[in-house]
Short mmCIF file of C-alpha atoms in Angstrom, two decimals:
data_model
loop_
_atom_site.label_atom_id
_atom_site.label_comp_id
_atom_site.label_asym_id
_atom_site.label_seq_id
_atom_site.Cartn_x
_atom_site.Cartn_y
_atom_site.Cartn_z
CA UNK A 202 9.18 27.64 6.61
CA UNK A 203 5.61 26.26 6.37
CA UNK A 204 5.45 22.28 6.66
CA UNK A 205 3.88 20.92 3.20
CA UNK A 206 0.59 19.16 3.99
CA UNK A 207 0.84 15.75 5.02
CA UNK A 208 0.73 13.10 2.05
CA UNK A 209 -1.55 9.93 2.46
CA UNK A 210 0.25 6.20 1.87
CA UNK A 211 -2.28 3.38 1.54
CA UNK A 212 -1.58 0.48 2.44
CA UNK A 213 1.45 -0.23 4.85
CA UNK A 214 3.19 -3.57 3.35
CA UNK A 215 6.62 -3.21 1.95
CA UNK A 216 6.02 -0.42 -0.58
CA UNK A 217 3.85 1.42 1.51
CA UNK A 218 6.04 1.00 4.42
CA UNK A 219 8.99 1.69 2.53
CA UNK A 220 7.20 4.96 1.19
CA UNK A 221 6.24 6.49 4.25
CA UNK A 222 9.73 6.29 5.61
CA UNK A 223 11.08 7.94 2.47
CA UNK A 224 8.94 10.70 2.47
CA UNK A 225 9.21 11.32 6.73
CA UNK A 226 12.90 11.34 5.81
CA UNK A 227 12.76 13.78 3.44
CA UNK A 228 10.98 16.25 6.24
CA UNK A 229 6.98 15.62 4.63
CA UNK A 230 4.40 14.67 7.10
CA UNK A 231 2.23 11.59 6.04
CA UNK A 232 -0.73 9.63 7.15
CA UNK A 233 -0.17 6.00 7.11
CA UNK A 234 -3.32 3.90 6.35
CA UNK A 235 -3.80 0.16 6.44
CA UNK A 236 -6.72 -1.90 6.79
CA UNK A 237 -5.36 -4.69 8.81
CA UNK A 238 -6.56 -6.37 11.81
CA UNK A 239 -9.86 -3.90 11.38
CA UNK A 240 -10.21 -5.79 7.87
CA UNK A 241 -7.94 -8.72 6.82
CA UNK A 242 -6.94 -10.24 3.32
CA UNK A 243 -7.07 -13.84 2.26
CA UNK A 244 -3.25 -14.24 2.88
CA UNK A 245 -2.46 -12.05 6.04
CA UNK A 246 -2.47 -13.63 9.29
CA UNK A 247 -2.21 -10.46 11.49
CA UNK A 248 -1.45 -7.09 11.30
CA UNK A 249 2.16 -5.74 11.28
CA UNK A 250 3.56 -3.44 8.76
CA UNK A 251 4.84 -5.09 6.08
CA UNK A 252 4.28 -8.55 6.60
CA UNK A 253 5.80 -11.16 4.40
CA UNK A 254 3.36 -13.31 2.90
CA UNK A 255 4.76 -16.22 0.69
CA UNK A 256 8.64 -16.61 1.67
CA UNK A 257 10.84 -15.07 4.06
CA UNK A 258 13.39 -14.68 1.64
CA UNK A 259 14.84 -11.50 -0.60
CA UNK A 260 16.80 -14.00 -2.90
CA UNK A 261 20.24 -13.03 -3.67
CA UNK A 262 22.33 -10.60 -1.75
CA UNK A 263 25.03 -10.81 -3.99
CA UNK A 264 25.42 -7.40 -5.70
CA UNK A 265 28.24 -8.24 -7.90
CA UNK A 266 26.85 -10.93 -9.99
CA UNK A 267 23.10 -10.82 -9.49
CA UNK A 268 20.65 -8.13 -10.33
CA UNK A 269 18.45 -8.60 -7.14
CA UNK A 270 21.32 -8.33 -4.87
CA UNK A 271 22.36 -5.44 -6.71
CA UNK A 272 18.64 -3.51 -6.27
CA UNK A 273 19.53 -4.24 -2.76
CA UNK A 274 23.06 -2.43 -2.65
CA UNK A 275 21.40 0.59 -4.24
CA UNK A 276 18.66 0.07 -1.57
CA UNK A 277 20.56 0.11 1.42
CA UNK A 278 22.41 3.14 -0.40
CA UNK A 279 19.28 5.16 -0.59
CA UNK A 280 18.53 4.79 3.08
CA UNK A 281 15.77 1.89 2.67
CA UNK A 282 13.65 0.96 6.05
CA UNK A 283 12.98 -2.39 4.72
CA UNK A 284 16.87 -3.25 3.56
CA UNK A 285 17.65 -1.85 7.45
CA UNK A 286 15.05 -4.21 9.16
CA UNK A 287 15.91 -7.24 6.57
CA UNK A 288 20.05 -6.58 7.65
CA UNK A 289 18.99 -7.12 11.32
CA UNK A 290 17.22 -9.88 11.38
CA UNK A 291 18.70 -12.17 8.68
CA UNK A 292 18.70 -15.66 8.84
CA UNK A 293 21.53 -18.39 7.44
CA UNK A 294 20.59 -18.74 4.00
CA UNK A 295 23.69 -18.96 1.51
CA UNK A 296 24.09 -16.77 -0.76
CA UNK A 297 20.69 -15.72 -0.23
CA UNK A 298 18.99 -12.57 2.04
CA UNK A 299 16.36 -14.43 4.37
CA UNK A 300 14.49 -13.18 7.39
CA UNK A 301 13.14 -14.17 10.70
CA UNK A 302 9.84 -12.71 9.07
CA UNK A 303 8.22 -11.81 12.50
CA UNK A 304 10.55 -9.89 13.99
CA UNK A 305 11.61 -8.21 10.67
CA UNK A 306 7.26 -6.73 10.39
CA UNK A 307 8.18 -6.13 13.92
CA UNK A 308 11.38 -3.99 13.75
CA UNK A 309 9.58 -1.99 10.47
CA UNK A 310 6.20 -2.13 12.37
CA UNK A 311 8.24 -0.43 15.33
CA UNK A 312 10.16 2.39 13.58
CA UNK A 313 7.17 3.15 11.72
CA UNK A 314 5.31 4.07 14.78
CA UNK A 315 7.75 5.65 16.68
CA UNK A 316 8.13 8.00 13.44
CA UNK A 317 7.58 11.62 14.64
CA UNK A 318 6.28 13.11 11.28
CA UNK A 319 3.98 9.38 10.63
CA UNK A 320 0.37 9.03 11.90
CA UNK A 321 -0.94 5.91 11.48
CA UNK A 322 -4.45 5.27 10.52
CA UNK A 323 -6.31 1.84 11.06
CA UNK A 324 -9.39 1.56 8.87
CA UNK A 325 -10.02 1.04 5.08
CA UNK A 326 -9.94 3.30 2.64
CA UNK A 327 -12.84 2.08 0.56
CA UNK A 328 -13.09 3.62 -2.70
CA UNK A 329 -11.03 6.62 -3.95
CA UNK A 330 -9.10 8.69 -1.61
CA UNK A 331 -11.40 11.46 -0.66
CA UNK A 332 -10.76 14.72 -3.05
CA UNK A 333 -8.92 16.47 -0.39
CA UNK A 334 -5.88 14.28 -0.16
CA UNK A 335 -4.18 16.36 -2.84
CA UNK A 336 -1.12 13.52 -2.56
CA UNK A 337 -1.39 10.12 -2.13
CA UNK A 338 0.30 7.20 -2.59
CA UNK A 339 -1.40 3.49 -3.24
CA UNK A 340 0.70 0.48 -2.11
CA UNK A 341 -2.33 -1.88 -1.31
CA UNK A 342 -0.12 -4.41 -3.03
CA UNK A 343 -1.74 -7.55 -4.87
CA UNK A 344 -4.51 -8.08 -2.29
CA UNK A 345 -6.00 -4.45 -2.84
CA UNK A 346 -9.66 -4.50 -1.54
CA UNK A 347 -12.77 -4.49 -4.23
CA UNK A 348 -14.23 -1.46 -3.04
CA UNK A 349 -10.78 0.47 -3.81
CA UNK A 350 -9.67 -1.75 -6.88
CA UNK A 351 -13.60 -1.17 -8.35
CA UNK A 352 -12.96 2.61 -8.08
CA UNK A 353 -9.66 2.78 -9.62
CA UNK A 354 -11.23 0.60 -12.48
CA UNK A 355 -13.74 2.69 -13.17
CA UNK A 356 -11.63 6.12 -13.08
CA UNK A 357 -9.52 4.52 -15.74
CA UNK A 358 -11.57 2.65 -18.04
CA UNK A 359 -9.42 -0.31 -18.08
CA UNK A 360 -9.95 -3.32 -16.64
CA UNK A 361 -7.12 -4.87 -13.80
CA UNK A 362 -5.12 -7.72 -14.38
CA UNK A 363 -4.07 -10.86 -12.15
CA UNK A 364 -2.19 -13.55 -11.80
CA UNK A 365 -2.27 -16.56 -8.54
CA UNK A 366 0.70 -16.35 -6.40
CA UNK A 367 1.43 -19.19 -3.87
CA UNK A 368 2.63 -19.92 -0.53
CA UNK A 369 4.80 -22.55 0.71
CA UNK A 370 4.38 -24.76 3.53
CA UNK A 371 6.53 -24.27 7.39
CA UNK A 372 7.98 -27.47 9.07
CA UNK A 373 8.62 -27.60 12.99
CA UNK A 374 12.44 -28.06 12.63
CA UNK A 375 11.96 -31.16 15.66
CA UNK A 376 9.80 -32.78 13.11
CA UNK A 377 12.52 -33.24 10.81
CA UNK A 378 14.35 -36.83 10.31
CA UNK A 379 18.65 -35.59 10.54
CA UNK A 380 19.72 -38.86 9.93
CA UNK A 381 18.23 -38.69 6.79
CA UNK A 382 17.99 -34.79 5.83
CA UNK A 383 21.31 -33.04 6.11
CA UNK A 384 22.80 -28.95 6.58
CA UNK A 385 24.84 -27.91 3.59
CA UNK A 386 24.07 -24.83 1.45
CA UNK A 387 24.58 -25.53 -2.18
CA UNK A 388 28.13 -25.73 -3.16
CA UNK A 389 29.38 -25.34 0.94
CA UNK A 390 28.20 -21.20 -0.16
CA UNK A 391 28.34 -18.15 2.52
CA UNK A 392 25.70 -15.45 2.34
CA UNK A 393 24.90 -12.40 4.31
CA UNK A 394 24.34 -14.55 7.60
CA UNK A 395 25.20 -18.02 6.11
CA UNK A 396 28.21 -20.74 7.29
CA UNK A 397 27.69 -22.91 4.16
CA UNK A 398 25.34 -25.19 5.91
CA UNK A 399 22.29 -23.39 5.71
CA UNK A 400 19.90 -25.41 4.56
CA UNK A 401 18.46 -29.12 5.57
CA UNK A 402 18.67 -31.16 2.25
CA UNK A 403 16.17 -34.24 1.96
CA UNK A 404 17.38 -36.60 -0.78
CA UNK A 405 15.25 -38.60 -2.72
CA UNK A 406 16.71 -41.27 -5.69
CA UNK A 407 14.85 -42.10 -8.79
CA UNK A 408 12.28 -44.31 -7.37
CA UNK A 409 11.38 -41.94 -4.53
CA UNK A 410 11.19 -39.33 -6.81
CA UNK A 411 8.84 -40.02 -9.93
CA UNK A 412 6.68 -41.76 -7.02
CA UNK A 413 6.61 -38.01 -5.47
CA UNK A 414 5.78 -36.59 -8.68
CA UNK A 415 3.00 -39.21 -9.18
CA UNK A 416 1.61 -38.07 -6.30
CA UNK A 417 1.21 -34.77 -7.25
CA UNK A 418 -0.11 -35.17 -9.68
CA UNK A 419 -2.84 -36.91 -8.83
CA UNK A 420 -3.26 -35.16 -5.39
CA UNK A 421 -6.79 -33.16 -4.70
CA UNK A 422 -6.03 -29.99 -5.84
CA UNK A 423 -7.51 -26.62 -5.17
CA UNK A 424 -10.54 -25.65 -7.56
CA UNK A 425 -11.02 -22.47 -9.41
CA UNK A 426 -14.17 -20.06 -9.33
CA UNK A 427 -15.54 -19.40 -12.36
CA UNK A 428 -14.27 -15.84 -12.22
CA UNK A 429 -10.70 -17.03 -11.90
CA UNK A 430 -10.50 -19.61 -14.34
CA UNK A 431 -8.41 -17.72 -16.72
CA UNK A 432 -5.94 -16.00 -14.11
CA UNK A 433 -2.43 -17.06 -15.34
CA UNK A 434 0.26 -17.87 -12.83
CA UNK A 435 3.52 -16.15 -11.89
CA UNK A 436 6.18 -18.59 -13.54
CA UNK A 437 8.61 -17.52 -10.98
CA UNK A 438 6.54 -18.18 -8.15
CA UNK A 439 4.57 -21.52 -9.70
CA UNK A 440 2.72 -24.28 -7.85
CA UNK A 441 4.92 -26.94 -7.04
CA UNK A 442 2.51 -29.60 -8.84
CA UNK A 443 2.45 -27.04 -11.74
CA UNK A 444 6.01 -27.79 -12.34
CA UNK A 445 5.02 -31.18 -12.52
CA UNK A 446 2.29 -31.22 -15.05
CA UNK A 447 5.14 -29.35 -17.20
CA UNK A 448 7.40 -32.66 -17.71
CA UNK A 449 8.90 -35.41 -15.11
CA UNK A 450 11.99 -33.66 -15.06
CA UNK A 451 11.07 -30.45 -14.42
CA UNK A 452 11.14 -30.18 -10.51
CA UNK A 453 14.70 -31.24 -10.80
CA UNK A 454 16.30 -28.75 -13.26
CA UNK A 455 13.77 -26.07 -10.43
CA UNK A 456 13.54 -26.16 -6.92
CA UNK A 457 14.77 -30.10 -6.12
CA UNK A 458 17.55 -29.79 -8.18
CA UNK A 459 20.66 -31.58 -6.83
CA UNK A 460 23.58 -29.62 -7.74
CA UNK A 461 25.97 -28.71 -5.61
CA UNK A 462 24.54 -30.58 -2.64
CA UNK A 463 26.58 -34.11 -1.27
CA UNK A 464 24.76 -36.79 0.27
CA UNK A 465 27.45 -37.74 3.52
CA UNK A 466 25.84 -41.02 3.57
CA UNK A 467 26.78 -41.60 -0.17
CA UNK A 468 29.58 -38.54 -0.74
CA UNK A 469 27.80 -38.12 -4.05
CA UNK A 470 24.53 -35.77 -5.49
CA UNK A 471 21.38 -37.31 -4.90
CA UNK A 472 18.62 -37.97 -7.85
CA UNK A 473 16.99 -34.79 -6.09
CA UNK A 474 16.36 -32.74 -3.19
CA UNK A 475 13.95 -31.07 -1.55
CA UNK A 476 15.44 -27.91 0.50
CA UNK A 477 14.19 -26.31 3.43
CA UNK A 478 15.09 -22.92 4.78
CA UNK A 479 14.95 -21.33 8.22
CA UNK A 480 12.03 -19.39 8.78
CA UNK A 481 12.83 -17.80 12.28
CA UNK A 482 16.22 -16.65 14.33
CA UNK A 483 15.34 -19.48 16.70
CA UNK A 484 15.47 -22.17 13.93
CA UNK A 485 12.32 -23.95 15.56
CA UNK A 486 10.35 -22.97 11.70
CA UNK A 487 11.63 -23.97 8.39
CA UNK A 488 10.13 -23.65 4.84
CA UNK A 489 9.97 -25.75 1.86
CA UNK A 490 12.09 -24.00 -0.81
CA UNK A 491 9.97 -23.62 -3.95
CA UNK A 492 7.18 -25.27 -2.37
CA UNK A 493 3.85 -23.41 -3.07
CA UNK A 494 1.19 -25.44 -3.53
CA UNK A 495 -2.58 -25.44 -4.17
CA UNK A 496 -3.19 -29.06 -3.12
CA UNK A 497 -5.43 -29.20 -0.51
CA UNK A 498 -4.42 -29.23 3.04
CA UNK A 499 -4.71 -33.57 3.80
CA UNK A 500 -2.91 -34.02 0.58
CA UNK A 501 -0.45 -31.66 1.36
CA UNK A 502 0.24 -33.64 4.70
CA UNK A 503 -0.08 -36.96 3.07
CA UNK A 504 2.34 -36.39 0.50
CA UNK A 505 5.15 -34.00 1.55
CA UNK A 506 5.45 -36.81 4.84
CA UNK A 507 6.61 -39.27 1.28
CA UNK A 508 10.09 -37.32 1.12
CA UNK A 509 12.45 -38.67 2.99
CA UNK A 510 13.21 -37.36 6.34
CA UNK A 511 9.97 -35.34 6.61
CA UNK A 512 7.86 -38.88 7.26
CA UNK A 513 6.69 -37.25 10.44
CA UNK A 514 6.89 -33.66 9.67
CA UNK A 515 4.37 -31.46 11.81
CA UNK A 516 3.63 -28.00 9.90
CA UNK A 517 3.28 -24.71 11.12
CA UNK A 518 1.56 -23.68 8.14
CA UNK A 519 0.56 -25.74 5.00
CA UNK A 520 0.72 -24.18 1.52
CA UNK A 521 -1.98 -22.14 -0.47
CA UNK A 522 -2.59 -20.08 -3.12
CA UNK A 523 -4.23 -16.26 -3.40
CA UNK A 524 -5.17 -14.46 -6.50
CA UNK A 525 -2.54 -11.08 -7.17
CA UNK A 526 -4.19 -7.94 -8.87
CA UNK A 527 -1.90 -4.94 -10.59
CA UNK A 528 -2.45 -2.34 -12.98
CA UNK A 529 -2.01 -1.98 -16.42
CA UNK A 530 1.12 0.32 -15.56
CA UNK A 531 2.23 1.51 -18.83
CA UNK A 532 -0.54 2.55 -20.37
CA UNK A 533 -1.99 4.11 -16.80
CA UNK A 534 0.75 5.71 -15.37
CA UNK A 535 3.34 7.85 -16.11
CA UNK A 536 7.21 7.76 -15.39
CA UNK A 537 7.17 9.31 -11.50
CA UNK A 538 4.25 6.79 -11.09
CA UNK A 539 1.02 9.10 -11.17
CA UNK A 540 -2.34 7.71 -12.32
CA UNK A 541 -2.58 9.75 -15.82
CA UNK A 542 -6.36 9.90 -15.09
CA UNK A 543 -5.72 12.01 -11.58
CA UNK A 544 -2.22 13.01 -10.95
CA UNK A 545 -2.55 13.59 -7.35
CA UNK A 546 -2.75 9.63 -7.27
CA UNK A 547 0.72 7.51 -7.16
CA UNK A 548 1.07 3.90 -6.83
CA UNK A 549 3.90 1.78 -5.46
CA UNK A 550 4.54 -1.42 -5.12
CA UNK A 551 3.28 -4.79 -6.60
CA UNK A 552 0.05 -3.30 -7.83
CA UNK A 553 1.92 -1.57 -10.34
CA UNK A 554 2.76 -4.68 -11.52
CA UNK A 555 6.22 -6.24 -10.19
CA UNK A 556 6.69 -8.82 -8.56
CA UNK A 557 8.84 -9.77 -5.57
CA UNK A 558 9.27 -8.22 -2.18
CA UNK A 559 12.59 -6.53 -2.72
CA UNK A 560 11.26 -4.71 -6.53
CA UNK A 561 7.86 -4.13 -4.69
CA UNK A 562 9.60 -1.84 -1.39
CA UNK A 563 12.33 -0.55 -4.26
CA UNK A 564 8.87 1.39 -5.90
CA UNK A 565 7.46 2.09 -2.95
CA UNK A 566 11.15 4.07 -2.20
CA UNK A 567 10.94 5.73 -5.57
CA UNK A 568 7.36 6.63 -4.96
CA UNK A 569 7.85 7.92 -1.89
CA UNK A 570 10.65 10.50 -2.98
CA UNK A 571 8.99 11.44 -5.98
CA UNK A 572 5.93 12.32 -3.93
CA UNK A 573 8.01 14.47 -1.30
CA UNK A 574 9.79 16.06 -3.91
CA UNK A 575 6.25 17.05 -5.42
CA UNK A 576 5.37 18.08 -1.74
CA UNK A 577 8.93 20.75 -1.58
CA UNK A 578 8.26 21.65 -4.67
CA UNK A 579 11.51 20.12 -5.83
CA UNK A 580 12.19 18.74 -9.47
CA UNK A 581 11.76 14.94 -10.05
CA UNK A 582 14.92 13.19 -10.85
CA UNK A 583 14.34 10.06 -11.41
CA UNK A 584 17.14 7.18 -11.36
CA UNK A 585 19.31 6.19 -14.44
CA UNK A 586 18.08 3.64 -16.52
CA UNK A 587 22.00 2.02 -16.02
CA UNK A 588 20.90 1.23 -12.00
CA UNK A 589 19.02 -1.46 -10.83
CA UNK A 590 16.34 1.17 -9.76
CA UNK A 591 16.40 3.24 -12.89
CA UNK A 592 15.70 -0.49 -15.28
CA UNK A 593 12.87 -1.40 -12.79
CA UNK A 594 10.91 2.29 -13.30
CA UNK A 595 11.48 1.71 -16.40
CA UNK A 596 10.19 -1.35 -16.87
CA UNK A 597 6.81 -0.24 -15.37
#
């Protein structure tokens, strides 16, 4: 039997990662291409497949009662590279899926490469795929370069969309104040790596805490080009001083909400609480829970040290904000994720307009089979619209 010609990913983040691995399963040769180091984006700080960006975690795992956890069940059922890597190097989190995010670009980085039917190519591809890829798949994700997001614009006559994503700020776990801050995940819950004390709670009462929010809101504060003054934000991903401008009380019905979580110096909730999360399987890194930010840098130093316990908090990496283009899926593409305008083009991932790592690598798995089964000449099936997989196509 003659091997199909070899089908092109671009872009090797978590659809395009997740792509290429579908499609070498299914027997189809493919060329792996991604930019980074040779070229880097505005959010990327080196360049591993796959690399996660704004959190390290993959929310929920709980696929009885929670439709993200369920995407992942149906994930790991379908053979996913990126549920595999996530699985080995999860982190205490409760009832949540979170990663040592290094080693888990390095584990998909590493069975990427030692793929037999992957090659991996390092440069950009600037502008439209060259005619004679007669398959390819785009999963540049939200930080797609000009040159390629230009073309694609101008082969469909319709102008991209956006939105600004954020990205939290990472504490040296040393830095933190544990007479003050204290482990307990909310409500004493287990997760997929968790012992119910997952997280490092910093309470704050009422006085500490409209003082915080005062703060923010009159912190220095990232300023807009002119060309992105009308970008909306992703509500589920907003600016913690965002929240703020939307009512006092906001931040504590969102991410310093105090539910669940007892105080051992009082035995009782706190006003609120900020949350941080491990960020790597030594626990040396942790990450403010719901924490992106666009304030700049000093003020994010200046007042994140006003919460209690994090007074003298060193950070890894302070918080910032980066500008997310996708396309205008339902009118462009059509149900097994081809560009209408030229077929031979798929797209996967968060450029097609989803949001989150686990949705963006669950279309990058449905583009990649649909593309081998195009490549073995085998009928399209796509999932039911009764699966987590199947409502998410859909949706697109």
């Amino acid at each position: 039997m003659t091997r199909p010609a070899p089908i092109h990913v671009v872009g090797a983040g978590l659809a395009g990662s997740e792509a290429a691995h579908q499609i070498a399963s299914a027997g189809v040769p493919v060329v792996l291409h991604e930019m980074r180091p040779e070229r880097m984006t505005d959010a990327h700080k080196s360049g591993g497949f796959a690399e996660l960006v704004c959190s390290n975690s993959f929310r929920s795992d709980d696929w009885q009662n929670n439709a993200v956890g369920l995407l992942h069940e149906e994930m790991r059922r379908s053979g996913s590279l990126i549920m595999a890597a996530a699985d080995v190097h999860k982190l205490p989190a409760g009832g949540a899926l979170a990663v040592d995010r290094d080693a888990f670009s390095v584990e998909v980085t590493r069975r990427i490469e030692t793929n037999p039917l992957i090659t991996i190519e390092r440069s950009e591809v600037a502008g439209l795929p060259p005619d004679d890829w007669n398959s390819v798949v785009i999963a540049t994700g939200p930080l797609t370069s000009p040159a390629l997001s230009a073309a694609v614009g101008a082969l469909t006559g319709e102008g991209e969309l956006a939105f600004f994503d954020a990205i939290a700020p990472v504490i040296h776990r040393e830095s933190v104040d544990t007479s003050i801050a204290w482990f307990q995940s909310r409500y004493d819950k287990t997760g997929p790596a968790g012992t119910g004390a997952d997280y490092l709670n910093c309470p704050m009462n009422k006085e500490e805490y409209n003082a915080f929010v005062d703060a923010l809101l009159a912190g220095d504060k990232t300023v807009f080009k002119d060309w992105e003054a009308n970008t909306p934000y992703f509500d589920g991903c907003l600016p913690v001083e965002v929240m703020a401008e939307r009512g006092r009380e906001t931040l504590r019905y969102g991410p310093m909400k105090p539910v669940g979580l007892d105080d051992p110096r009082t035995g009782r909730w706190p006003y609120a609480v900020v949350q941080l999360r491990q960020d790597n399987a030594l626990g040396t890194l942790w990450n403010m829970v719901g924490f992106q930010t666009k304030l700049k840098h000093a003020e994010q130093v200046r007042i994140f040290r006003m919460i209690p316990g994090l007074e003298a908090a060193e950070f890894a990496r302070l918080g910032g904000l980066h500008r997310n283009t996708y396309l205008n899926s339902p009118k462009l593409l059509d149900a097994a994720l081809r560009l209408k305008a030229q077929p031979r083009l798929r797209f996967a991932g968060q450029i097609t307009g989803v949001e989150g790592y686990v949705e963006s690598a669950a279309i990058g798995l449905l583009a990649g089979r649909f593309a081998a089964a195009d490549a073995l000449s085998h009928s399209i099936v796509a999932p039911p619209v009764t699966t987590a997989l199947g409502a998410l196509l859909a949706h697109i």
